[in-house]
Each structure stands twice: as structure tokens, then as C-alpha cells.
Amino acid sequence: MAERRRKAAELGTAGVRPWGVDFTPDHSCLEAAELAPAVPGEAGPQVRVAGRLLRLRPSGGIAFADCFDATGRLQLMARMDGPAPRLVELLSGLDLGDIVGATGAMGRTARGEPTLDLQELTLLAKALRPPAGKHSGVVDQELRYRRRYLDLLSTPQHQVAFRQRSAILRALRQVLDGSGFLEVETPILQPIPGGGEARPFITHHNALGTDFYLRIALELHLKRLLVGGLERVYEMGRVFRNEGLSPRHNPEFTLLEAYAAYADRSTMMALSEQLVGAAAEAARAIGPVPDSTATLTPPFRRSSMSDLVGAVLGTDPLALWDRPEELAEAGRRRGASIPERAPVGELFFALYEQLVEPNLRDPVFVTDYPVEVSPLARRGPDPRFCERFELVVEGRELANAFSELNDPLEQRRRLEDQARRRERGNLEVPPFDEDFVEAIEYGMPPAGGIGLGVDRLVMLVLGAANIRDVLLFPTLRPE
RNA sequence: GCCGCCAUGGCGCAGUGGUAGCGCAGGGGCCUUUUAAGCCCAGGGUCGCAGGUUCGAAUCCUGCUGGCGGCACCA
């Protein structure tokens, strides 16, 4: 790097500014290459291109360089018997990683390579550090994540997944915008975190002299907007959970939640099919997706949780509802570990999570969740269960949706029950949120709501095994 | 939080008890059609950190740090 600093200084004294020069290309590298004449030796059109030099091949009286931009590669050539002989020395003296603007006529070399015959060469940015991984690409995982730019630079294929992610986000918004949903933004700093079960991050506001929590979900504020008369709202944003890291967990991740007044669970089922289908299609339009993505084509089958659990246990869990010890025993025989002193709904749900969910491969709507594990969902015809579903794919929950509970009296009771669990030491249960219940007391229209894990969706569509492969800058321990 | 694996010049790697090497990158030189360009020369590492075993440690042992993978929890 010291050598490159010296070079930059030398260029400065020679009247070449190593940085801060403007240059407007009129062609991309790909476009320029396509303008090359078919026959070697012929002169094609004039072009201006800009990009980064990632290979240099000086060869005495002639010099070649490969210039890369977002569209691809273009060979540059300077020669002593060409239009600008002095550029041979200039080009030969540049370093890998330097960013240049180039002007000249497109031609084709004897070997058939589309090549820009340089007339002008402008240094736009001197690279003080060399690009890593010229041959191998950057393969060290830590380096890839900590210095993502080196990964993207050395292995341009890795850019594709992020272009696909962008297309998926756009597709999700298009579906919702097209269905009359209003995109909104709600607070990330919250006095009480709610809408899910997770340990929150805590931060402090100096002027107010009070602690705030980073949100763990979007639900409670979006429902306040339903009360306010914004009948269809959604938010796609970052939420934060103070939990462990894993190939499928990042402490901050992107959640999409949408709420529609005068709609219910079945509306949300149709919407989630639309969202997932659109996401898969959008990714496919940008780049390769694995064959398994084909299974993400709607419609998806649906099955009630009690049917699924019953199929594994070989006995109807509903018939054992009043005899939880027998239900627990049936689960134990299948190898499930049973939560102690848990209400029957929680016990039943534990059996589902352990014995059923991990084995669900194709997309399936699992319907009818126990009331005990669904504090914000409305009861169904069978009061033991809520009108709720989760879309499960490859053993993982992709979306969670329900007919929203809009009875303020019952909502208050359920959140008070939760608060008692918190007092018993479960820090993942949110504290009681009086402000939210008060909002519901003003009258919330019946509504359907859905939450969708966007990173999980991207992973699934792209076949990524690690969430870090779909996050540009995954959370790592500070260096 | 627990368990396992990994850590060697800027990047990619070799070296499993005898005092550290290769390719690329960087420096100097040669070369007028190269495309992972080639050839010649010189340089660069207290082998993640700290202890220990040994006549001798990159190599064996312990601890720590960081990464990856798995489990637990969740999306």
C-alpha cells in the first residue's frame, strides 16, 4: 500500500489527479463490446466507458487491460503505433483495482476479442489496496462477510443473489400496492416491545431520560392504524431480536406484515400465495433458482394442526383434550419432550413443533392454532383454537397469519395472562401494553393480518442454506 | 449458552517435531496482439494470542480470541 501511496503522489506531481475527476461514460462495457466490428482490424464506433481494472497485461510496446463494470468485462488496449502512444506507459503503470474512464474506437483483436483502442485514458480513482482474490475469489467466510465489497468485487456471481433479493422485495411491494395496501413506517424505538415473543435490544434516549426497546415485531402499531381508519396497511422493515446467531438467524432481520380490515384468515391465505408466487417468479427473472423453487408455485395444500398431530400420534388429540396426561404420554412415546405444568394448548403445540413441523417439506398451510399460543388471534368455531395459519416450507415457518382479535375485553385478558407468564420469569414474553389495548377499545374493525419472514423467503427461493448469503452485511462480532 | 472443526505473508494454499515454502498481488527489469499473458531479479511472515511439554514447536498439550458448522430458541 505504501508503494501505491507513492504512485498516487507521483501522479499528483505529474499533473494527474488520482481522485475526484468526473467522467461520464456513454456505454457500458457490455454495450461497447457489442459494438465491436465483426472483422479484426476494422475501426468501429467511438465509445466512452468506465470501470475497474482487474487485469493488466503490459507487453512492451502494447498493453492490454480488462475493465469491469456492472455489466461485465471489456478489454482496453494501448499501443505505440496506435492513436495515443503515450498511453502505453500510463496504462502499464496503473495498478489492479484502479478505476478509469476510457475513450476510443471499438475494434477487434486478431484473436477476436472486442477491444477498445484507447485514445484517452483518465484515472478516476487510484486504489491504494489491491483487490483480493484475483484467481480464487475471496473464499474466507469471515472476509466475505466483514468486507462484502471484496466478495462482490472478486466474485461478481455473488452479486446476483442480492439483485434477486431486491427483485423479490419489489415484487412483494407490487402485490400489496396492487391490492390497495398502504405502505407505512412505524416506530423502531418503542417504550414496550410487543407483537411477538423475543428478548429485545435495549437502548437509551438521553433527552427523555428513558430506555427504549428496538421493536421485535410490527403488529401492534399496524393494528393501531386499523383503528385509525387506514384499512389496508403494510410495513416491510427491520426488526431486532436479542437471540443467538445461526445459519438461519440474524439479530436484525426483515419482516413484512400486512393488515386488511374486513378481511380474515382466508384472505390472508390467498394473499400469501400471491406473495410467495410473485417472489419466486421475480427471482427467476433475474437469475438462477434451484429446482426446488418450483414447489413454491401456488396453490398450497392446507391441513389442520390437529389432523397433522393426530396422524403422527395415531390418535385424535381433540379427544384427549380433557386428559392432557394421556396426550403427553402419547407424545412421549414418539420421543417428544413435554413442557411441565403447561396448559393443554401449549402441550399440543409442543407436540406439533417437535413431531410434525420439522418434517413438513412442501408448502403447507397449517391451520387452527391453540388459543394459548396465539394471544392476538381471534377464536374460531371451536373455541379451543384460533383462526390462524402458518405457511410451513421445508420445516420452517415462512408466514404466520390470522383473523385478528378485535374484542378489547378478551384482548386485555389474554395480554394480562401473558404478563403473568413474564412475572414468572419468562423474559421473552412482552410486558402488558396498556396503550395498545386502549386503542382496540376505540374499536378495531374485523381484520386479517399476516407476517412474513422476508429473509427466510429469499433463502427459500434462492436455495440459500445460510441467512448470511442473503444479507449484504450480516451481524458479526466486532473486530 | 453448549458441542465439534478451523486459524501459516495483502489474497489463495503447502508444510504433522529439526528452525517456513509455492502461486497470485506488490517492487525492479525485458517483451508491439495479450486475455489467470510470459521471462529474469530482489523483497515481504515473531505460523491468531498467551502459557506449557521438548535439546528443539507452525507441528504436541492447556487456556483465550475470532470464524464456520451443529444443538437449543425463534422468523
Coordinates of C-alpha atoms (C1' of nucleotides) in Angstrom, one line a residue:
Chain A
M1 CA 0.0 0.0 0.0
A2 CA 2.9 2.3 0.7
E3 CA 4.0 1.9 -2.9
R4 CA 0.6 2.8 -4.2
R5 CA 0.5 5.9 -2.0
R6 CA 3.8 6.9 -3.5
K7 CA 2.5 6.3 -7.0
A8 CA -0.6 8.4 -6.2
A9 CA 1.7 11.2 -5.0
E10 CA 3.9 10.9 -8.2
L11 CA 0.8 11.1 -10.4
G12 CA -0.2 14.2 -8.5
T13 CA 3.1 15.9 -9.2
A14 CA 2.8 14.8 -12.9
G15 CA -0.5 16.6 -13.1
V16 CA -2.7 13.6 -13.0
R17 CA -5.3 13.8 -10.2
P18 CA -5.6 10.3 -8.6
W19 CA -9.2 11.1 -7.4
G20 CA -12.0 13.5 -7.8
V21 CA -12.2 13.5 -11.6
D22 CA -15.6 13.4 -13.2
F23 CA -16.2 11.1 -16.2
T24 CA -19.5 10.2 -17.8
P25 CA -19.5 7.0 -19.8
D26 CA -21.8 6.8 -22.8
H27 CA -21.7 3.0 -23.0
S28 CA -21.5 0.1 -20.5
C29 CA -18.7 -2.4 -21.0
L30 CA -21.3 -4.9 -22.4
E31 CA -22.8 -2.4 -24.8
A32 CA -19.4 -1.3 -26.0
A33 CA -18.3 -4.9 -26.6
E34 CA -21.4 -5.5 -28.7
L35 CA -20.5 -2.6 -30.9
A36 CA -17.1 -4.2 -31.9
P37 CA -16.8 -4.7 -35.7
A38 CA -17.0 -8.3 -36.8
V39 CA -13.7 -8.2 -38.6
P40 CA -10.4 -7.7 -36.8
G41 CA -8.6 -4.5 -37.9
E42 CA -11.7 -2.6 -38.8
A43 CA -12.5 0.5 -36.7
G44 CA -15.8 0.6 -35.0
P45 CA -17.7 3.4 -33.3
Q46 CA -16.3 5.7 -30.6
V47 CA -17.2 4.9 -27.1
R48 CA -16.7 6.2 -23.5
V49 CA -16.7 3.5 -20.9
A50 CA -15.7 3.5 -17.2
G51 CA -14.8 0.7 -14.8
R52 CA -12.3 -1.0 -12.6
L53 CA -9.1 -2.6 -13.9
L54 CA -8.8 -6.1 -12.6
R55 CA -6.3 -7.5 -15.0
L56 CA -3.3 -5.8 -16.7
R57 CA -1.2 -7.3 -19.4
P58 CA 1.5 -4.8 -20.4
S59 CA 3.7 -6.3 -23.2
G60 CA 6.4 -3.7 -24.2
G61 CA 5.0 -1.6 -27.0
I62 CA 1.5 -2.7 -26.4
A63 CA -0.6 -3.0 -23.3
F64 CA -3.9 -4.7 -22.5
A65 CA -6.2 -4.3 -19.5
D66 CA -9.5 -5.8 -18.6
C67 CA -12.0 -3.2 -17.4
F68 CA -15.0 -4.3 -15.4
D69 CA -18.3 -2.6 -14.7
A70 CA -21.6 -3.8 -13.5
T71 CA -22.4 -5.3 -16.9
G72 CA -19.2 -7.2 -17.5
R73 CA -15.7 -7.0 -18.9
L74 CA -14.2 -5.0 -21.7
Q75 CA -10.6 -5.3 -23.0
L76 CA -8.7 -2.0 -23.3
M77 CA -5.7 -1.7 -25.5
A78 CA -2.9 1.0 -25.8
R79 CA -0.2 0.6 -28.5
M80 CA 2.8 2.6 -29.6
D81 CA 1.6 2.6 -33.2
G82 CA -1.9 3.5 -32.2
P83 CA -3.8 6.8 -31.7
A84 CA -2.2 7.6 -28.4
P85 CA 1.3 6.0 -27.9
R86 CA 1.9 7.7 -24.6
L87 CA -1.0 5.7 -23.1
V88 CA 1.1 2.5 -23.2
E89 CA 3.2 3.8 -20.4
L90 CA 0.3 5.2 -18.5
L91 CA -1.8 2.0 -18.7
S92 CA 1.2 -0.2 -17.9
G93 CA 1.9 1.8 -14.8
L94 CA -1.6 1.5 -13.4
D95 CA -2.5 -1.0 -10.6
L96 CA -5.1 -3.7 -10.3
G97 CA -8.2 -2.1 -8.8
D98 CA -7.7 1.3 -10.2
I99 CA -10.9 2.8 -11.7
V100 CA -10.6 4.5 -15.1
G101 CA -12.5 6.2 -17.8
A102 CA -11.6 5.2 -21.3
T103 CA -12.3 6.7 -24.7
G104 CA -11.6 5.3 -28.1
A105 CA -12.8 3.3 -31.0
M106 CA -14.2 -0.2 -30.7
G107 CA -12.2 -2.8 -32.5
R108 CA -11.5 -6.5 -32.5
T109 CA -8.1 -8.1 -32.0
A110 CA -6.6 -10.8 -34.2
R111 CA -7.9 -13.3 -31.6
G112 CA -11.4 -12.0 -32.0
E113 CA -11.6 -10.2 -28.6
P114 CA -13.7 -7.0 -28.7
T115 CA -11.3 -4.3 -27.6
L116 CA -11.3 -0.6 -27.0
D117 CA -8.4 1.1 -28.9
L118 CA -7.5 3.8 -26.4
Q119 CA -7.4 7.5 -27.4
E120 CA -7.8 8.8 -23.9
L121 CA -7.4 7.3 -20.5
T122 CA -8.5 9.1 -17.3
L123 CA -7.7 7.8 -13.9
L124 CA -10.8 8.3 -11.8
A125 CA -9.9 6.6 -8.6
K126 CA -6.5 5.2 -7.5
A127 CA -6.8 2.0 -5.5
L128 CA -4.4 2.1 -2.5
R129 CA -5.1 -1.5 -1.7
P130 CA -5.1 -4.3 -4.3
P131 CA -8.4 -6.2 -4.9
A132 CA -8.3 -9.6 -3.1
G133 CA -8.6 -13.0 -4.7
K134 CA -7.7 -12.4 -8.3
H135 CA -7.9 -16.0 -9.2
S136 CA -9.6 -17.7 -6.3
G137 CA -12.1 -15.1 -5.4
V138 CA -12.5 -14.3 -1.7
V139 CA -13.3 -17.7 -0.1
D140 CA -12.6 -16.9 3.6
Q141 CA -16.1 -16.7 5.1
E142 CA -15.2 -14.1 7.6
L143 CA -13.6 -11.9 5.0
R144 CA -16.6 -12.3 2.7
Y145 CA -19.0 -11.1 5.4
R146 CA -16.9 -8.4 7.0
R147 CA -15.7 -7.0 3.7
R148 CA -18.6 -7.8 1.5
Y149 CA -17.3 -5.4 -1.2
L150 CA -14.3 -7.6 -1.7
D151 CA -16.5 -10.6 -2.1
L152 CA -18.8 -8.8 -4.6
L153 CA -15.8 -7.5 -6.5
S154 CA -13.8 -10.7 -6.7
T155 CA -16.8 -12.9 -7.4
P156 CA -19.4 -11.0 -9.4
Q157 CA -21.7 -14.0 -9.4
H158 CA -22.3 -13.3 -5.7
Q159 CA -24.0 -10.0 -6.8
V160 CA -26.8 -12.0 -8.4
A161 CA -28.3 -13.2 -5.2
F162 CA -28.6 -9.6 -4.0
R163 CA -30.1 -8.4 -7.2
Q164 CA -32.6 -11.2 -6.8
R165 CA -33.3 -10.2 -3.3
S166 CA -34.0 -6.7 -4.5
A167 CA -36.4 -8.1 -7.2
I168 CA -38.2 -10.1 -4.5
L169 CA -38.7 -7.1 -2.3
R170 CA -40.1 -5.1 -5.3
A171 CA -42.4 -8.0 -6.2
L172 CA -43.8 -8.2 -2.7
R173 CA -44.5 -4.4 -2.7
Q174 CA -46.1 -4.7 -6.1
V175 CA -48.5 -7.3 -4.9
L176 CA -49.5 -5.3 -1.9
D177 CA -49.6 -1.9 -3.7
G178 CA -51.8 -3.5 -6.4
S179 CA -54.2 -4.8 -3.7
G180 CA -54.8 -1.3 -2.2
F181 CA -52.4 -1.6 0.7
L182 CA -50.7 1.5 2.0
E183 CA -47.0 1.2 2.9
V184 CA -46.3 2.8 6.2
E185 CA -43.5 3.2 8.6
T186 CA -43.9 2.7 12.4
P187 CA -41.5 3.3 15.3
I188 CA -38.4 1.1 15.7
L189 CA -37.8 2.7 19.1
Q190 CA -40.6 1.5 21.4
P191 CA -41.3 2.0 25.1
I192 CA -42.8 -1.5 25.2
P193 CA -41.8 -4.2 22.7
G194 CA -44.7 -6.3 21.6
G195 CA -46.3 -8.4 18.9
G196 CA -44.1 -11.4 19.4
E197 CA -42.1 -13.3 21.9
A198 CA -38.4 -12.5 21.9
R199 CA -35.8 -10.8 24.0
P200 CA -35.5 -7.2 22.9
F201 CA -32.5 -5.0 22.5
I202 CA -32.5 -2.1 24.9
T203 CA -31.2 1.4 24.2
H204 CA -31.4 4.7 26.0
H205 CA -32.8 8.2 25.0
N206 CA -30.8 10.9 26.7
A207 CA -33.1 13.9 26.4
L208 CA -36.1 11.9 27.5
G209 CA -34.1 10.2 30.2
T210 CA -35.7 6.8 29.4
D211 CA -34.9 3.4 28.0
F212 CA -36.4 2.3 24.7
Y213 CA -36.6 -1.1 23.1
L214 CA -35.9 -1.9 19.4
R215 CA -39.0 -3.4 18.0
I216 CA -39.3 -7.2 17.8
A217 CA -42.4 -7.1 15.5
L218 CA -44.6 -4.6 13.6
E219 CA -48.0 -5.9 14.6
L220 CA -49.3 -3.6 17.4
H221 CA -48.6 -0.4 15.6
L222 CA -50.1 -1.5 12.4
K223 CA -53.3 -2.5 14.2
R224 CA -53.4 0.9 15.8
L225 CA -53.6 2.2 12.2
L226 CA -56.6 -0.1 11.5
V227 CA -58.3 1.6 14.4
G228 CA -57.3 4.9 12.8
G229 CA -59.1 4.0 9.6
L230 CA -56.2 3.1 7.4
E231 CA -57.9 0.0 6.3
R232 CA -55.2 -1.7 4.4
V233 CA -51.6 -1.2 5.6
Y234 CA -48.3 -2.9 5.4
E235 CA -44.8 -2.4 6.5
M236 CA -41.6 -4.1 5.4
G237 CA -38.9 -3.4 7.8
R238 CA -36.1 -4.4 10.1
V239 CA -37.0 -6.0 13.4
F240 CA -34.5 -6.9 16.1
R241 CA -34.3 -9.9 18.4
N242 CA -31.7 -10.3 21.0
E243 CA -31.1 -14.0 20.4
G244 CA -28.4 -16.3 19.1
L245 CA -26.9 -16.3 15.6
S246 CA -27.2 -19.3 13.4
P247 CA -27.3 -20.1 9.7
R248 CA -31.0 -19.2 9.8
H249 CA -31.0 -16.4 12.4
N250 CA -29.6 -12.9 12.3
P251 CA -30.3 -10.5 15.2
E252 CA -31.8 -8.0 12.8
F253 CA -34.0 -9.3 10.0
T254 CA -36.6 -8.1 7.6
L255 CA -40.2 -8.7 8.4
L256 CA -43.2 -8.0 6.2
E257 CA -46.6 -7.5 8.0
A258 CA -49.8 -6.6 6.3
Y259 CA -53.3 -6.0 7.7
A260 CA -56.6 -5.7 5.9
A261 CA -59.9 -4.6 7.6
Y262 CA -63.0 -6.6 6.8
A263 CA -60.8 -9.5 5.8
D264 CA -59.9 -12.7 7.6
R265 CA -57.6 -15.7 7.6
S266 CA -58.8 -16.9 4.2
T267 CA -58.0 -13.5 2.6
M268 CA -54.5 -13.8 4.1
M269 CA -54.1 -17.3 2.8
A270 CA -54.8 -16.1 -0.8
L271 CA -52.5 -13.1 -0.2
S272 CA -49.6 -15.3 1.0
E273 CA -49.9 -17.5 -2.1
Q274 CA -49.7 -14.4 -4.2
L275 CA -46.7 -13.0 -2.3
V276 CA -44.7 -16.3 -2.4
G277 CA -45.6 -17.0 -6.0
A278 CA -44.6 -13.4 -7.1
A279 CA -41.3 -13.7 -5.1
A280 CA -40.3 -16.9 -6.8
E281 CA -41.2 -15.5 -10.2
A282 CA -39.3 -12.3 -9.7
A283 CA -36.1 -14.1 -8.6
R284 CA -36.3 -16.4 -11.6
A285 CA -36.5 -13.4 -13.9
I286 CA -33.1 -12.1 -12.6
G287 CA -31.0 -15.2 -12.2
P288 CA -30.9 -18.9 -11.5
V289 CA -33.0 -20.5 -8.8
P290 CA -32.9 -24.1 -7.7
D291 CA -35.4 -26.7 -9.0
S292 CA -37.0 -26.8 -5.5
T293 CA -38.3 -23.3 -6.1
A294 CA -40.9 -24.8 -8.4
T295 CA -42.7 -26.1 -5.4
L296 CA -43.3 -22.5 -4.4
T297 CA -46.0 -22.3 -7.1
P298 CA -49.4 -21.9 -5.6
P299 CA -51.9 -23.1 -4.6
F300 CA -50.6 -24.8 -1.5
R301 CA -52.3 -27.5 0.4
R302 CA -53.8 -26.9 3.8
S303 CA -54.1 -29.1 6.8
S304 CA -55.3 -28.5 10.4
M305 CA -52.8 -28.8 13.2
S306 CA -54.9 -31.4 15.0
D307 CA -55.1 -33.6 11.9
L308 CA -51.3 -33.4 11.5
V309 CA -50.6 -34.2 15.1
G310 CA -53.2 -36.9 15.1
A311 CA -51.6 -38.5 12.1
V312 CA -48.3 -38.8 13.9
L313 CA -49.7 -39.9 17.2
G314 CA -52.2 -42.3 15.7
T315 CA -54.9 -40.9 17.9
D316 CA -57.1 -37.9 17.8
P317 CA -55.6 -35.2 20.0
L318 CA -59.0 -33.4 20.3
A319 CA -60.5 -36.5 22.0
L320 CA -57.7 -36.3 24.6
W321 CA -58.1 -32.5 25.2
D322 CA -59.6 -33.1 28.6
R323 CA -57.0 -35.7 29.5
P324 CA -53.7 -33.9 28.9
E325 CA -51.7 -36.6 30.8
E326 CA -52.7 -39.1 28.1
L327 CA -51.9 -36.6 25.4
A328 CA -48.5 -36.0 26.9
E329 CA -47.9 -39.8 27.2
A330 CA -48.8 -40.3 23.6
G331 CA -46.2 -37.6 22.7
R332 CA -43.6 -39.0 25.0
R333 CA -43.9 -42.4 23.2
R334 CA -43.0 -40.6 20.0
G335 CA -40.0 -39.0 21.6
A336 CA -41.3 -35.6 22.3
S337 CA -40.1 -33.7 25.4
I338 CA -43.1 -32.4 27.3
P339 CA -43.3 -28.9 28.8
E340 CA -44.0 -29.0 32.6
R341 CA -47.2 -27.6 34.1
A342 CA -48.3 -26.2 30.7
P343 CA -51.9 -25.7 29.6
V344 CA -53.1 -28.4 27.2
G345 CA -52.9 -26.0 24.2
E346 CA -49.2 -25.4 24.8
L347 CA -48.6 -29.1 25.3
F348 CA -50.4 -29.8 22.0
F349 CA -48.4 -27.1 20.2
A350 CA -45.2 -28.5 21.6
L351 CA -46.1 -31.9 20.1
Y352 CA -46.7 -30.2 16.7
E353 CA -43.4 -28.3 16.8
Q354 CA -41.4 -31.4 17.7
L355 CA -43.2 -34.2 15.8
V356 CA -44.8 -32.5 12.8
E357 CA -43.3 -29.2 11.7
P358 CA -39.7 -30.3 11.0
N359 CA -41.0 -33.0 8.7
L360 CA -43.2 -30.7 6.5
R361 CA -41.4 -30.3 3.2
D362 CA -43.7 -28.9 0.5
P363 CA -45.5 -25.7 1.3
V364 CA -48.5 -26.4 3.5
F365 CA -50.9 -24.1 5.4
V366 CA -51.1 -25.4 8.9
T367 CA -54.3 -24.1 10.3
D368 CA -56.0 -23.8 13.7
Y369 CA -53.5 -22.9 16.4
P370 CA -54.3 -23.3 20.1
V371 CA -55.5 -20.1 21.8
E372 CA -52.8 -20.4 24.4
V373 CA -50.1 -19.8 21.8
S374 CA -52.0 -17.2 19.8
P375 CA -52.5 -14.2 22.1
L376 CA -53.5 -11.8 19.3
A377 CA -55.7 -14.1 17.1
R378 CA -59.5 -14.5 17.1
R379 CA -61.0 -17.8 18.2
G380 CA -62.7 -19.9 15.6
P381 CA -65.8 -22.0 15.7
D382 CA -64.0 -24.4 18.1
P383 CA -63.1 -22.0 21.0
R384 CA -60.0 -24.0 21.8
F385 CA -58.4 -22.9 18.6
C386 CA -57.8 -19.6 16.7
E387 CA -58.4 -18.8 13.1
R388 CA -54.8 -18.8 12.4
F389 CA -52.4 -20.5 10.0
E390 CA -48.7 -20.7 9.3
L391 CA -47.2 -21.4 5.9
V392 CA -44.6 -24.0 6.5
V393 CA -42.0 -25.0 3.9
E394 CA -39.0 -27.3 4.4
G395 CA -39.7 -27.5 8.1
R396 CA -39.7 -23.8 8.6
E397 CA -42.3 -21.1 9.2
L398 CA -42.5 -18.8 6.3
A399 CA -45.6 -16.8 7.2
N400 CA -47.9 -16.5 10.1
A401 CA -51.4 -15.1 9.7
F402 CA -54.8 -14.9 11.4
S403 CA -58.1 -13.4 11.8
E404 CA -57.2 -10.6 14.2
L405 CA -58.7 -10.5 17.7
N406 CA -60.7 -7.2 17.9
D407 CA -62.6 -7.9 21.2
P408 CA -60.8 -5.5 23.6
L409 CA -62.1 -7.3 26.7
E410 CA -60.7 -10.6 25.6
Q411 CA -57.5 -9.0 24.3
R412 CA -57.0 -7.4 27.7
R413 CA -57.5 -10.8 29.4
R414 CA -55.1 -12.6 27.1
L415 CA -52.3 -10.0 27.5
E416 CA -52.8 -10.0 31.2
D417 CA -52.3 -13.7 31.2
Q418 CA -49.1 -13.2 29.2
A419 CA -47.9 -10.5 31.6
R420 CA -48.3 -13.1 34.4
R421 CA -46.0 -15.5 32.5
R422 CA -43.5 -12.7 32.3
E423 CA -43.6 -12.2 36.0
R424 CA -42.9 -15.9 36.4
G425 CA -39.6 -15.2 34.7
N426 CA -40.1 -15.7 31.0
L427 CA -38.3 -12.7 29.6
E428 CA -39.4 -13.5 26.0
V429 CA -43.0 -12.6 26.8
P430 CA -43.6 -8.9 26.3
P431 CA -44.9 -6.8 29.2
F432 CA -48.5 -5.6 29.2
D433 CA -49.1 -2.8 26.7
E434 CA -52.0 -0.7 28.0
D435 CA -51.7 1.8 25.2
F436 CA -52.4 -0.9 22.6
V437 CA -55.4 -2.3 24.5
E438 CA -56.7 1.2 24.8
A439 CA -56.5 1.6 21.0
I440 CA -58.5 -1.5 20.5
E441 CA -61.2 -0.2 22.9
Y442 CA -61.9 2.5 20.4
G443 CA -63.0 -0.2 18.0
M444 CA -60.8 -2.1 15.6
P445 CA -62.6 -3.4 12.5
P446 CA -62.5 -7.2 12.0
A447 CA -59.3 -7.8 10.1
G448 CA -56.9 -10.3 8.7
G449 CA -53.2 -9.9 9.2
I450 CA -50.1 -11.7 8.0
G451 CA -46.4 -11.6 9.0
L452 CA -43.8 -13.0 6.5
G453 CA -40.1 -13.5 7.2
V454 CA -38.5 -11.9 4.2
D455 CA -35.0 -13.2 4.6
R456 CA -36.4 -16.7 5.0
L457 CA -38.4 -16.3 1.9
V458 CA -35.4 -15.1 0.0
M459 CA -33.3 -18.1 1.3
L460 CA -36.1 -20.4 0.2
V461 CA -36.5 -19.0 -3.2
L462 CA -32.7 -18.9 -3.9
G463 CA -31.9 -22.2 -2.2
A464 CA -29.5 -20.4 0.2
A465 CA -28.5 -22.6 3.2
N466 CA -27.2 -19.6 5.2
I467 CA -29.0 -16.4 6.0
R468 CA -25.7 -14.6 5.6
D469 CA -25.8 -15.3 1.9
V470 CA -28.9 -13.2 1.5
L471 CA -27.8 -10.4 3.9
L472 CA -25.2 -8.0 2.5
F473 CA -23.8 -7.2 5.9
P474 CA -24.7 -9.9 8.4
T475 CA -24.2 -9.3 12.1
L476 CA -20.7 -10.4 13.3
R477 CA -18.8 -9.9 16.5
P478 CA -17.0 -6.6 16.2
E479 CA -13.4 -6.9 15.2
Chain B
rG1 C1' -25.4 -20.9 26.2
rC2 C1' -23.4 -26.0 25.0
rC3 C1' -20.6 -29.3 21.4
rG4 C1' -17.3 -30.1 17.1
rC5 C1' -14.0 -28.2 13.3
rC6 C1' -10.7 -24.3 11.6
rA7 C1' -6.8 -20.0 12.1
rU8 C1' 0.5 -20.1 8.1
rG9 C1' 3.0 -13.1 4.1
rG10 C1' -2.3 -8.5 1.2
rC11 C1' -5.3 -13.0 -1.2
rG12 C1' -5.4 -18.5 -2.2
rC13 C1' -2.7 -22.6 -0.3
rA14 C1' 1.6 -26.5 1.1
rG15 C1' 4.3 -27.8 5.2
rU16 C1' 2.3 -33.0 11.5
rG17 C1' 8.8 -32.5 16.0
rG18 C1' 14.7 -30.2 13.2
rU19 C1' 14.3 -23.7 12.8
rA20 C1' 8.8 -21.8 6.9
rG21 C1' 7.7 -22.5 1.2
rC22 C1' 4.5 -22.1 -3.6
rG23 C1' 1.0 -19.2 -6.9
rC24 C1' -1.2 -14.5 -7.3
rA25 C1' -0.7 -9.4 -5.6
rG26 C1' 3.3 -5.5 -4.6
rG27 C1' 8.8 -3.6 -6.2
rG28 C1' 12.9 -3.5 -10.3
rG29 C1' 13.9 -5.1 -15.5
rC30 C1' 12.7 -7.4 -20.6
rC31 C1' 8.9 -8.0 -24.2
rU32 C1' 4.3 -4.4 -30.2
rU33 C1' -1.7 -8.8 -30.1
rU34 C1' -2.2 -10.2 -24.7
rU35 C1' -6.6 -12.4 -22.3
rA36 C1' -5.3 -16.4 -14.8
rA37 C1' -0.1 -13.2 -20.6
rG38 C1' 5.2 -14.8 -20.3
rC39 C1' 10.5 -14.5 -18.8
rC40 C1' 14.6 -12.6 -15.3
rC41 C1' 15.9 -10.3 -10.4
rA42 C1' 15.1 -8.7 -5.5
rG43 C1' 11.8 -8.2 -1.2
rG44 C1' 7.9 -9.5 2.3
rG45 C1' 5.6 -13.9 7.5
rU46 C1' 7.8 -13.3 16.0
rC47 C1' 2.8 -19.5 11.5
rG48 C1' -4.4 -15.8 15.7
rC49 C1' -2.9 -14.6 21.2
rA50 C1' -0.8 -16.4 26.0
rG51 C1' 1.2 -20.3 28.6
rG52 C1' 3.2 -25.4 28.8
rU53 C1' 5.9 -30.2 27.1
rU54 C1' 10.7 -30.9 24.5
rC55 C1' 17.7 -30.3 23.3
rG56 C1' 14.4 -28.2 19.5
rA57 C1' 7.2 -26.5 18.3
rA58 C1' 3.7 -23.8 12.5
rU59 C1' 3.5 -29.1 14.0
rC60 C1' 2.1 -32.0 20.7
rC61 C1' -0.9 -30.1 25.3
rU62 C1' -3.9 -26.2 28.0
rG63 C1' -6.4 -21.6 28.1
rC64 C1' -8.1 -17.4 25.4
rU65 C1' -9.8 -14.7 20.9
rG66 C1' -12.1 -14.9 16.1
rG67 C1' -14.6 -17.7 12.3
rC68 C1' -17.5 -21.8 10.5
rG69 C1' -20.9 -25.9 11.4
rG70 C1' -24.4 -28.4 14.7
rC71 C1' -27.8 -28.2 19.1
rA72 C1' -31.3 -25.0 21.9
rC73 C1' -34.7 -20.6 20.7
rC74 C1' -37.2 -18.2 17.2
rA75 C1' -38.7 -15.6 11.6

